[in-house]
Amino acid sequence: MMQSRARLLVVSPHLDDAVLSCGLLLAANPSAIVCTVFTAPPPENMSTDWDRQSGFTDAFEAMQTRKQEDIRALQKLGAQPVHLSFCDAQYLLTPSPDDLTGALRRTLNEHSPENVFFPLGIFHSDHTLVSDACLALIDVMPDTAFHAYEDVPYRQRQEAVSERIEELTKRGYALSPTTDVSAPVNAFSAHEQIKREAIAAYASQLRAFGPQGQSSLYSTEKYWRLQRASS
């Protein structure tokens, strides 16, 4: 069983994904690293639908505030933030797969985690890009255990998880459900409360999700161990 002392790093596409999908895992593993990929504003300011729904007038304001929200959320979980300087898809400046894979490899080498958790890669192009970049590291980091987490809230989409697993299986990866990475049963209630407090720190994103979207954020966390399938 994975112990809380294990060096653990969670790769988060956006400034909230790790907490939404892995908040209980993070609460059970103090001092974990959360590496968020898309945290940079665009070179020239702009205003997007999502940022306006979040209550921001422009991208510069959005990214500055969202990073502050992320720091507060991770403080509640005892986790350490690492913010990479890539722009998410809404800012029309998506990094190349090679650039992203290289940056993630440097981050993992710097922190030497025993276990890495990354998005399964459902629906959102940023999530799929990050997932594929992490998959590329499995072969070159054999001493690190890689796990995928089911992306909240996108895993609510019908058959999205099974379709992605089928795709990865065809690409030569073996996925096995992981059931022993969260908190002991007697600590679940306390960790659930901490996770809810951490999610609440993302006030702008909760505003954009709206009441209906928020209802899907508090679902059971699910993880998969990923390895190269035996030939």
CSV table of C-alpha atoms in Angstrom, one decimal:
chain,number,residue,atom,x,y,z
A,1,MET,CA,0.0,0.0,0.0
A,2,MET,CA,1.3,3.5,-0.9
A,3,GLN,CA,2.3,5.3,2.3
A,4,SER,CA,2.0,9.1,2.9
A,5,ARG,CA,5.8,9.4,3.1
A,6,ALA,CA,6.1,8.4,-0.6
A,7,ARG,CA,7.3,11.2,-2.8
A,8,LEU,CA,4.3,12.0,-4.9
A,9,LEU,CA,3.8,14.5,-7.7
A,10,VAL,CA,0.5,15.3,-9.4
A,11,VAL,CA,0.5,16.8,-12.9
A,12,SER,CA,-2.4,19.2,-13.3
A,13,PRO,CA,-3.3,20.7,-16.7
A,14,HIS,CA,-5.1,23.7,-15.3
A,15,LEU,CA,-5.2,25.6,-12.0
A,16,ASP,CA,-7.7,23.4,-10.3
A,17,ASP,CA,-7.6,20.0,-12.0
A,18,ALA,CA,-5.3,18.3,-9.4
A,19,VAL,CA,-7.5,19.3,-6.5
A,20,LEU,CA,-10.8,18.4,-8.3
A,21,SER,CA,-9.5,15.0,-9.4
A,22,CYS,CA,-7.0,14.1,-6.6
A,23,GLY,CA,-7.9,16.2,-3.6
A,24,LEU,CA,-8.3,13.2,-1.2
A,25,LEU,CA,-5.0,11.7,-2.5
A,26,LEU,CA,-3.3,15.0,-1.8
A,27,ALA,CA,-4.9,15.3,1.7
A,28,ALA,CA,-3.6,11.8,2.5
A,29,ASN,CA,-0.1,12.7,1.2
A,30,PRO,CA,1.2,16.0,2.8
A,31,SER,CA,4.1,17.6,1.1
A,32,ALA,CA,3.1,16.3,-2.4
A,33,ILE,CA,4.1,18.4,-5.4
A,34,VAL,CA,1.4,19.7,-7.8
A,35,CYS,CA,2.8,20.7,-11.1
A,36,THR,CA,0.3,22.8,-13.1
A,37,VAL,CA,1.1,23.1,-16.8
A,38,PHE,CA,-1.0,25.9,-18.2
A,39,THR,CA,-0.5,28.9,-15.9
A,40,ALA,CA,0.8,31.7,-18.2
A,41,PRO,CA,-1.1,34.6,-19.6
A,42,PRO,CA,-1.0,35.1,-23.4
A,43,PRO,CA,1.7,37.5,-24.7
A,44,GLU,CA,-1.0,40.0,-25.6
A,45,ASN,CA,-4.0,40.5,-23.4
A,46,MET,CA,-7.4,39.2,-24.5
A,47,SER,CA,-10.8,38.3,-23.1
A,48,THR,CA,-12.3,34.8,-23.4
A,49,ASP,CA,-15.8,33.4,-22.7
A,50,TRP,CA,-14.5,31.2,-19.9
A,51,ASP,CA,-12.6,34.0,-18.2
A,52,ARG,CA,-15.6,36.3,-18.4
A,53,GLN,CA,-17.8,33.6,-16.9
A,54,SER,CA,-15.2,33.3,-14.1
A,55,GLY,CA,-15.7,37.0,-13.4
A,56,PHE,CA,-12.5,38.4,-15.0
A,57,THR,CA,-12.2,41.3,-17.5
A,58,ASP,CA,-9.2,39.9,-19.3
A,59,ALA,CA,-6.6,37.1,-19.4
A,60,PHE,CA,-4.0,39.0,-17.4
A,61,GLU,CA,-6.3,39.4,-14.5
A,62,ALA,CA,-7.5,35.9,-14.8
A,63,MET,CA,-4.2,34.1,-14.7
A,64,GLN,CA,-2.8,36.3,-11.8
A,65,THR,CA,-5.8,35.6,-9.7
A,66,ARG,CA,-6.1,32.0,-10.6
A,67,LYS,CA,-2.5,31.3,-9.5
A,68,GLN,CA,-3.2,33.0,-6.2
A,69,GLU,CA,-6.3,30.7,-5.8
A,70,ASP,CA,-4.2,27.7,-6.6
A,71,ILE,CA,-1.6,28.6,-4.0
A,72,ARG,CA,-4.3,29.0,-1.3
A,73,ALA,CA,-6.0,25.7,-2.3
A,74,LEU,CA,-2.7,23.7,-2.2
A,75,GLN,CA,-1.8,25.3,1.2
A,76,LYS,CA,-4.9,23.7,2.6
A,77,LEU,CA,-3.7,20.3,1.4
A,78,GLY,CA,-0.1,20.8,2.5
A,79,ALA,CA,1.0,20.5,-1.1
A,80,GLN,CA,3.7,22.5,-3.0
A,81,PRO,CA,2.8,24.3,-6.2
A,82,VAL,CA,5.0,24.3,-9.3
A,83,HIS,CA,3.7,26.5,-12.1
A,84,LEU,CA,4.9,25.9,-15.7
A,85,SER,CA,4.8,28.8,-18.1
A,86,PHE,CA,2.5,27.4,-20.9
A,87,CYS,CA,-0.7,28.9,-22.2
A,88,ASP,CA,-3.9,26.9,-22.2
A,89,ALA,CA,-5.9,26.3,-25.4
A,90,GLN,CA,-8.3,29.2,-24.9
A,91,TYR,CA,-5.3,31.6,-25.4
A,92,LEU,CA,-4.5,30.1,-28.8
A,93,LEU,CA,-0.8,29.4,-28.0
A,94,THR,CA,-0.6,25.6,-27.4
A,95,PRO,CA,2.9,24.2,-26.8
A,96,SER,CA,4.3,21.5,-28.9
A,97,PRO,CA,4.3,17.9,-27.5
A,98,ASP,CA,8.1,17.9,-27.4
A,99,ASP,CA,8.3,21.1,-25.5
A,100,LEU,CA,5.8,20.0,-23.0
A,101,THR,CA,7.3,16.5,-22.5
A,102,GLY,CA,10.7,18.1,-22.0
A,103,ALA,CA,9.5,20.5,-19.4
A,104,LEU,CA,7.7,17.8,-17.5
A,105,ARG,CA,10.7,15.5,-17.6
A,106,ARG,CA,12.9,18.3,-16.2
A,107,THR,CA,10.3,18.9,-13.4
A,108,LEU,CA,10.2,15.2,-12.5
A,109,ASN,CA,13.9,14.9,-12.5
A,110,GLU,CA,14.1,17.9,-10.2
A,111,HIS,CA,11.7,16.5,-7.6
A,112,SER,CA,12.4,12.8,-8.1
A,113,PRO,CA,8.9,11.5,-7.2
A,114,GLU,CA,8.3,7.8,-6.5
A,115,ASN,CA,4.8,8.2,-7.9
A,116,VAL,CA,3.4,10.5,-10.6
A,117,PHE,CA,-0.3,11.0,-11.2
A,118,PHE,CA,-1.5,12.6,-14.4
A,119,PRO,CA,-4.8,13.1,-16.2
A,120,LEU,CA,-6.2,10.1,-18.1
A,121,GLY,CA,-6.8,12.7,-20.8
A,122,ILE,CA,-10.5,13.0,-21.4
A,123,PHE,CA,-12.4,15.4,-23.7
A,124,HIS,CA,-10.4,18.6,-23.2
A,125,SER,CA,-7.5,19.1,-25.7
A,126,ASP,CA,-5.2,20.4,-22.9
A,127,HIS,CA,-5.9,17.3,-20.8
A,128,THR,CA,-5.2,15.0,-23.7
A,129,LEU,CA,-2.0,16.9,-24.5
A,130,VAL,CA,-0.7,16.7,-20.9
A,131,SER,CA,-1.7,13.0,-20.7
A,132,ASP,CA,0.2,12.1,-23.8
A,133,ALA,CA,3.3,14.0,-22.7
A,134,CYS,CA,3.3,12.1,-19.4
A,135,LEU,CA,2.8,8.8,-21.2
A,136,ALA,CA,5.9,9.6,-23.2
A,137,LEU,CA,7.9,9.6,-20.0
A,138,ILE,CA,7.0,6.1,-18.9
A,139,ASP,CA,9.6,4.5,-21.1
A,140,VAL,CA,12.4,6.9,-20.1
A,141,MET,CA,11.7,6.9,-16.3
A,142,PRO,CA,11.5,3.2,-15.4
A,143,ASP,CA,12.1,3.8,-11.6
A,144,THR,CA,9.0,6.0,-11.4
A,145,ALA,CA,5.4,4.6,-11.0
A,146,PHE,CA,2.9,6.3,-13.2
A,147,HIS,CA,-0.8,6.5,-12.5
A,148,ALA,CA,-3.6,8.2,-14.4
A,149,TYR,CA,-6.5,9.9,-12.6
A,150,GLU,CA,-10.0,10.2,-14.1
A,151,ASP,CA,-10.5,13.8,-15.1
A,152,VAL,CA,-13.1,15.6,-13.1
A,153,PRO,CA,-15.6,16.8,-14.4
A,154,TYR,CA,-15.1,15.4,-17.9
A,155,ARG,CA,-15.3,11.8,-16.8
A,156,GLN,CA,-19.1,12.4,-16.4
A,157,ARG,CA,-19.3,12.3,-20.2
A,158,GLN,CA,-20.9,9.0,-21.3
A,159,GLU,CA,-18.3,6.4,-22.2
A,160,ALA,CA,-15.4,8.9,-22.2
A,161,VAL,CA,-13.3,6.9,-19.7
A,162,SER,CA,-13.8,3.6,-21.5
A,163,GLU,CA,-13.1,5.1,-24.9
A,164,ARG,CA,-9.8,6.6,-23.7
A,165,ILE,CA,-8.7,3.4,-22.0
A,166,GLU,CA,-9.4,1.5,-25.2
A,167,GLU,CA,-7.3,4.0,-27.1
A,168,LEU,CA,-4.4,3.7,-24.7
A,169,THR,CA,-4.6,-0.1,-24.7
A,170,LYS,CA,-4.3,0.0,-28.5
A,171,ARG,CA,-1.3,2.2,-28.1
A,172,GLY,CA,0.4,-0.5,-26.0
A,173,TYR,CA,-0.3,0.6,-22.4
A,174,ALA,CA,-1.6,-1.7,-19.7
A,175,LEU,CA,-4.0,0.0,-17.3
A,176,SER,CA,-5.0,-1.6,-14.0
A,177,PRO,CA,-7.4,0.1,-11.4
A,178,THR,CA,-5.6,1.4,-8.3
A,179,THR,CA,-7.5,1.2,-5.1
A,180,ASP,CA,-4.9,1.8,-2.4
A,181,VAL,CA,-3.7,5.3,-3.0
A,182,SER,CA,-6.1,7.4,-0.9
A,183,ALA,CA,-6.6,7.8,2.8
A,184,PRO,CA,-7.4,5.0,5.3
A,185,VAL,CA,-11.2,4.7,5.9
A,186,ASN,CA,-11.0,6.3,9.3
A,187,ALA,CA,-9.4,9.4,7.9
A,188,PHE,CA,-11.7,9.8,4.9
A,189,SER,CA,-14.2,12.2,6.6
A,190,ALA,CA,-11.4,14.6,7.6
A,191,HIS,CA,-9.8,14.5,4.2
A,192,GLU,CA,-13.1,15.0,2.5
A,193,GLN,CA,-13.6,18.2,4.4
A,194,ILE,CA,-10.1,19.4,3.6
A,195,LYS,CA,-10.7,18.7,-0.1
A,196,ARG,CA,-13.9,20.7,0.0
A,197,GLU,CA,-12.1,23.6,1.6
A,198,ALA,CA,-9.4,23.4,-1.1
A,199,ILE,CA,-12.0,23.3,-3.9
A,200,ALA,CA,-13.7,26.4,-2.4
A,201,ALA,CA,-10.5,28.3,-2.8
A,202,TYR,CA,-11.1,28.2,-6.6
A,203,ALA,CA,-13.9,30.8,-6.3
A,204,SER,CA,-13.5,32.0,-9.9
A,205,GLN,CA,-13.8,28.5,-11.4
A,206,LEU,CA,-16.8,27.6,-9.2
A,207,ARG,CA,-18.5,30.7,-10.5
A,208,ALA,CA,-17.9,29.6,-14.1
A,209,PHE,CA,-19.1,26.0,-13.4
A,210,GLY,CA,-22.3,27.3,-12.0
A,211,PRO,CA,-24.5,25.3,-9.5
A,212,GLN,CA,-25.3,22.5,-12.0
A,213,GLY,CA,-21.6,22.1,-12.9
A,214,GLN,CA,-20.5,22.2,-9.3
A,215,SER,CA,-22.6,19.1,-8.5
A,216,SER,CA,-20.3,16.9,-10.5
A,217,LEU,CA,-17.1,18.0,-8.7
A,218,TYR,CA,-17.4,16.0,-5.5
A,219,SER,CA,-17.3,12.5,-6.9
A,220,THR,CA,-15.2,9.4,-6.0
A,221,GLU,CA,-11.6,9.7,-7.1
A,222,LYS,CA,-10.4,6.9,-9.4
A,223,TYR,CA,-6.9,6.0,-10.5
A,224,TRP,CA,-5.2,3.6,-12.9
A,225,ARG,CA,-1.7,2.3,-12.8
A,226,LEU,CA,-0.1,2.6,-16.2
A,227,GLN,CA,2.7,0.4,-17.6
A,228,ARG,CA,3.9,-0.7,-21.0
A,229,ALA,CA,2.0,-3.9,-21.9
A,230,SER,CA,4.1,-7.0,-22.1
A,231,SER,CA,4.9,-8.1,-25.6
